[in-house]
């Protein structure tokens, strides 16, 4: 079975500061990894994904994440956040070769203050 | 706009009742996934259909069932509703399974 741990439930940060949202996973098989964002009263939008290849993945809205197999981590980073980045961020995994159903972490609420 | 539509947006009903949630996937997507988002459990996978066939099952209660029709839309049926079933229900669709596009969700409130 797989599980995902998002280490911070809430992250407050000032506008234009860098941010890192942490994600660790547990799995006995290889997985694909994802970050999704959920704005208030909306569905989830894919930010980025790691399927294979370079461990540094770039996504939309200036976000990037790095896959670290030895530490089973997939932390999300942005060098300079905007007010509009205020949202909840979810890390998710799915086992390679599965039907693709996602196992999500509990989410991190990013609050960007002016 | 992801291209996935869900109806209704909001549903308020009483305990013991039965409801049906509807999802229309993006054009061309054969896979439909259902997820439940609640404060207690977070986001949990319920069930997946591919081209009309059930392909994967998650933490779906026996009171819940789903199907995917020939036109690829899907319905999630929830019966004998309990207070704890109050949640956001999301549908997602994909072509190959590893990039899912989520609908806006249906917020179910059971009173």
CSV table of C-alpha atoms in Angstrom, one decimal:
chain,number,residue,atom,x,y,z
A,1,UNK,CA,0.0,0.0,0.0
A,2,UNK,CA,1.0,3.6,-0.5
A,3,UNK,CA,0.7,6.6,1.7
A,4,UNK,CA,1.6,10.3,1.4
A,5,UNK,CA,2.6,12.6,4.2
A,6,UNK,CA,2.5,16.4,3.8
A,7,UNK,CA,4.4,17.6,6.7
A,8,UNK,CA,2.9,21.0,7.1
A,9,UNK,CA,-0.9,21.6,7.3
A,10,UNK,CA,-0.5,25.3,7.0
A,11,UNK,CA,2.3,27.5,5.6
A,12,UNK,CA,2.0,31.3,5.9
A,13,UNK,CA,4.5,33.3,3.8
A,14,UNK,CA,4.9,36.9,2.7
A,15,UNK,CA,4.5,37.9,-0.9
A,16,UNK,CA,7.7,37.6,-3.0
A,17,UNK,CA,9.3,35.2,-0.5
A,18,UNK,CA,10.3,31.7,-1.5
A,19,UNK,CA,8.3,28.7,-0.3
A,20,UNK,CA,8.7,25.0,0.0
A,21,UNK,CA,5.9,22.6,0.6
A,22,UNK,CA,7.1,19.2,1.8
A,23,UNK,CA,5.8,15.8,0.7
A,24,UNK,CA,7.1,12.4,1.7
A,25,UNK,CA,5.6,9.1,0.5
A,26,UNK,CA,5.8,5.4,1.4
A,27,UNK,CA,5.5,2.7,-1.2
A,28,UNK,CA,6.9,-0.8,-1.7
A,29,UNK,CA,6.7,-0.3,-5.5
A,30,UNK,CA,7.7,2.5,-7.9
A,31,UNK,CA,5.3,5.3,-8.1
A,32,UNK,CA,4.4,8.3,-10.2
A,33,UNK,CA,4.2,11.6,-8.3
A,34,UNK,CA,1.9,14.6,-8.7
A,35,UNK,CA,1.2,18.0,-7.1
A,36,UNK,CA,-2.3,19.4,-7.5
A,37,UNK,CA,-3.6,22.9,-6.4
A,38,UNK,CA,-7.1,23.6,-5.2
A,39,UNK,CA,-8.3,27.2,-5.2
A,40,UNK,CA,-11.3,28.0,-2.9
A,41,UNK,CA,-14.6,26.5,-4.2
A,42,UNK,CA,-12.9,24.9,-7.2
A,43,UNK,CA,-11.7,21.5,-8.3
A,44,UNK,CA,-8.1,20.3,-8.4
A,45,UNK,CA,-5.7,21.5,-11.1
A,46,UNK,CA,-2.5,19.6,-11.9
A,47,UNK,CA,0.6,21.7,-11.2
A,48,UNK,CA,3.2,19.2,-12.2
A,49,UNK,CA,4.0,15.5,-12.4
A,50,UNK,CA,7.0,13.2,-12.2
A,51,UNK,CA,6.8,10.1,-14.4
A,52,UNK,CA,10.4,9.4,-15.2
A,53,UNK,CA,13.6,11.1,-16.4
A,54,UNK,CA,15.0,14.3,-14.8
A,55,UNK,CA,14.3,14.4,-11.1
A,56,UNK,CA,13.7,18.2,-11.3
A,57,UNK,CA,10.3,18.9,-12.7
A,58,UNK,CA,8.9,22.2,-13.7
A,59,UNK,CA,5.2,23.0,-13.7
A,60,UNK,CA,2.8,25.8,-14.2
A,61,UNK,CA,2.7,29.1,-12.4
A,62,UNK,CA,6.5,29.0,-11.7
A,63,UNK,CA,6.4,25.9,-9.4
A,64,UNK,CA,8.9,23.2,-9.5
A,65,UNK,CA,9.5,20.0,-7.6
A,66,UNK,CA,12.4,17.6,-7.1
A,67,UNK,CA,12.0,13.8,-6.8
A,68,UNK,CA,14.4,12.3,-4.3
A,69,UNK,CA,14.1,8.5,-4.4
A,70,UNK,CA,16.5,7.8,-1.5
A,71,UNK,CA,14.5,10.2,0.8
A,72,UNK,CA,11.2,9.3,-0.8
A,73,UNK,CA,10.3,12.9,-1.1
A,74,UNK,CA,8.8,15.2,-3.7
A,75,UNK,CA,9.0,18.7,-2.3
A,76,UNK,CA,7.3,21.6,-4.1
A,77,UNK,CA,9.1,25.0,-4.4
A,78,UNK,CA,8.5,28.4,-5.8
A,79,UNK,CA,11.2,31.1,-5.6
A,80,UNK,CA,8.8,34.0,-5.2
A,81,UNK,CA,5.1,33.7,-4.4
A,82,UNK,CA,2.2,35.9,-5.2
A,83,UNK,CA,-1.0,36.6,-3.4
A,84,UNK,CA,-2.8,34.6,-6.1
A,85,UNK,CA,-0.8,31.5,-5.0
A,86,UNK,CA,-3.0,31.3,-1.9
A,87,UNK,CA,-4.6,27.9,-2.1
A,88,UNK,CA,-4.5,24.3,-0.8
A,89,UNK,CA,-1.8,22.1,-2.4
A,90,UNK,CA,-2.0,18.3,-2.5
A,91,UNK,CA,0.7,15.8,-3.1
A,92,UNK,CA,-0.4,12.5,-4.7
A,93,UNK,CA,1.1,9.2,-5.9
A,94,UNK,CA,-0.1,6.3,-8.0
A,95,UNK,CA,1.7,3.0,-8.4
A,96,UNK,CA,3.4,2.4,-11.8
A,97,UNK,CA,1.4,0.0,-13.8
A,98,UNK,CA,-1.8,0.7,-11.9
A,99,UNK,CA,-5.1,2.1,-13.2
A,100,UNK,CA,-3.9,5.5,-12.1
A,101,UNK,CA,-6.1,6.1,-9.0
A,102,UNK,CA,-4.4,8.7,-6.9
A,103,UNK,CA,-3.5,8.5,-3.2
A,104,UNK,CA,-3.4,12.0,-1.8
A,105,UNK,CA,-1.8,13.6,1.2
A,106,UNK,CA,-3.9,15.7,3.6
A,107,UNK,CA,-3.0,18.9,1.9
A,108,UNK,CA,-1.0,22.1,2.8
A,109,UNK,CA,-2.8,25.4,2.9
A,110,UNK,CA,-0.5,28.1,1.6
A,111,UNK,CA,-1.4,31.6,2.7
A,112,UNK,CA,0.4,34.4,1.0
A,113,UNK,CA,0.3,37.7,2.9
A,114,UNK,CA,1.0,41.2,1.5
B,1,UNK,CA,-12.1,25.1,-17.1
B,2,UNK,CA,-10.9,21.5,-17.1
B,3,UNK,CA,-13.6,20.3,-19.5
B,4,UNK,CA,-15.1,17.9,-16.9
B,5,UNK,CA,-18.6,18.8,-15.8
B,6,UNK,CA,-20.4,17.7,-12.7
B,7,UNK,CA,-24.1,18.2,-11.7
B,8,UNK,CA,-25.5,19.3,-9.5
B,9,UNK,CA,-23.1,21.7,-7.8
B,10,UNK,CA,-24.9,21.5,-4.5
B,11,UNK,CA,-27.2,18.9,-3.0
B,12,UNK,CA,-28.9,19.0,0.3
B,13,UNK,CA,-30.8,16.0,1.4
B,14,UNK,CA,-31.9,14.1,4.6
B,15,UNK,CA,-30.5,11.0,6.2
B,16,UNK,CA,-31.8,7.8,4.7
B,17,UNK,CA,-32.3,9.3,1.3
B,18,UNK,CA,-30.7,8.3,-2.1
B,19,UNK,CA,-29.0,10.7,-4.5
B,20,UNK,CA,-27.3,10.5,-7.9
B,21,UNK,CA,-24.3,12.6,-8.9
B,22,UNK,CA,-23.5,13.0,-12.6
B,23,UNK,CA,-20.2,13.5,-14.3
B,24,UNK,CA,-19.4,14.2,-18.0
B,25,UNK,CA,-15.7,13.6,-18.8
B,26,UNK,CA,-13.6,15.6,-21.2
B,27,UNK,CA,-14.2,14.8,-24.9
B,28,UNK,CA,-12.2,11.7,-25.8
B,29,UNK,CA,-11.4,10.6,-22.2
B,30,UNK,CA,-12.4,7.0,-21.6
B,31,UNK,CA,-11.5,6.8,-17.9
B,32,UNK,CA,-13.6,8.3,-15.1
B,33,UNK,CA,-12.5,8.4,-11.5
B,34,UNK,CA,-14.6,9.3,-8.4
B,35,UNK,CA,-13.1,10.9,-5.3
B,36,UNK,CA,-14.6,12.0,-2.0
B,37,UNK,CA,-13.1,15.0,-0.1
B,38,UNK,CA,-14.1,15.3,3.6
B,39,UNK,CA,-12.6,17.1,6.5
B,40,UNK,CA,-12.1,13.8,8.4
B,41,UNK,CA,-10.7,11.6,5.6
B,42,UNK,CA,-9.2,14.1,3.1
B,43,UNK,CA,-9.3,13.2,-0.5
B,44,UNK,CA,-10.0,9.5,-1.1
B,45,UNK,CA,-10.4,7.5,-4.2
B,46,UNK,CA,-13.7,5.7,-4.6
B,47,UNK,CA,-13.9,4.0,-7.9
B,48,UNK,CA,-12.7,4.1,-11.5
B,49,UNK,CA,-14.4,3.2,-14.8
B,50,UNK,CA,-12.8,2.7,-18.2
B,51,UNK,CA,-15.0,2.7,-21.3
B,52,UNK,CA,-17.9,1.4,-19.4
B,53,UNK,CA,-16.1,-1.2,-17.2
B,54,UNK,CA,-15.2,-1.0,-13.6
B,55,UNK,CA,-11.4,-1.1,-13.4
B,56,UNK,CA,-10.4,-0.2,-9.8
B,57,UNK,CA,-12.1,0.2,-6.5
B,58,UNK,CA,-11.0,2.1,-3.4
B,59,UNK,CA,-12.7,2.9,-0.1
B,60,UNK,CA,-16.2,2.9,-1.5
B,61,UNK,CA,-19.0,1.9,0.8
B,62,UNK,CA,-21.4,-0.8,-0.1
B,63,UNK,CA,-24.2,1.8,0.0
B,64,UNK,CA,-22.4,3.6,-2.9
B,65,UNK,CA,-22.4,2.4,-6.5
B,66,UNK,CA,-21.4,3.9,-9.8
B,67,UNK,CA,-21.7,3.2,-13.5
B,68,UNK,CA,-20.4,4.5,-16.8
B,69,UNK,CA,-22.7,4.7,-19.7
B,70,UNK,CA,-22.1,4.2,-23.5
B,71,UNK,CA,-21.7,7.9,-24.0
B,72,UNK,CA,-19.0,7.8,-21.3
B,73,UNK,CA,-20.8,9.9,-18.7
B,74,UNK,CA,-20.8,8.5,-15.2
B,75,UNK,CA,-23.1,8.5,-12.3
B,76,UNK,CA,-22.3,7.9,-8.6
B,77,UNK,CA,-25.3,6.7,-6.6
B,78,UNK,CA,-25.3,7.2,-2.8
B,79,UNK,CA,-28.1,5.5,-0.8
B,80,UNK,CA,-29.2,5.2,2.8
B,81,UNK,CA,-27.3,8.5,3.4
B,82,UNK,CA,-25.8,9.2,6.7
B,83,UNK,CA,-24.5,12.5,8.2
B,84,UNK,CA,-21.0,11.3,7.6
B,85,UNK,CA,-21.5,11.2,3.9
B,86,UNK,CA,-21.5,14.9,3.7
B,87,UNK,CA,-18.6,15.8,1.6
B,88,UNK,CA,-17.3,17.1,-1.8
B,89,UNK,CA,-17.5,14.5,-4.5
B,90,UNK,CA,-15.1,15.0,-7.4
B,91,UNK,CA,-15.1,13.3,-10.7
B,92,UNK,CA,-11.9,13.2,-12.8
B,93,UNK,CA,-11.2,12.0,-16.3
B,94,UNK,CA,-8.2,11.0,-18.3
B,95,UNK,CA,-7.0,9.4,-21.5
B,96,UNK,CA,-4.1,7.3,-20.2
B,97,UNK,CA,-4.6,7.4,-16.5
B,98,UNK,CA,-1.7,9.4,-15.3
B,99,UNK,CA,-2.9,12.9,-15.9
B,100,UNK,CA,-6.4,13.4,-14.5
B,101,UNK,CA,-8.5,16.4,-15.1
B,102,UNK,CA,-10.9,17.2,-12.2
B,103,UNK,CA,-14.4,18.6,-12.3
B,104,UNK,CA,-15.6,21.4,-10.0
B,105,UNK,CA,-17.2,18.9,-7.6
B,106,UNK,CA,-20.6,18.3,-6.1
B,107,UNK,CA,-21.1,19.4,-2.5
B,108,UNK,CA,-23.4,17.0,-0.7
B,109,UNK,CA,-24.9,18.0,2.6
B,110,UNK,CA,-26.9,15.4,4.5
B,111,UNK,CA,-29.1,16.8,7.3
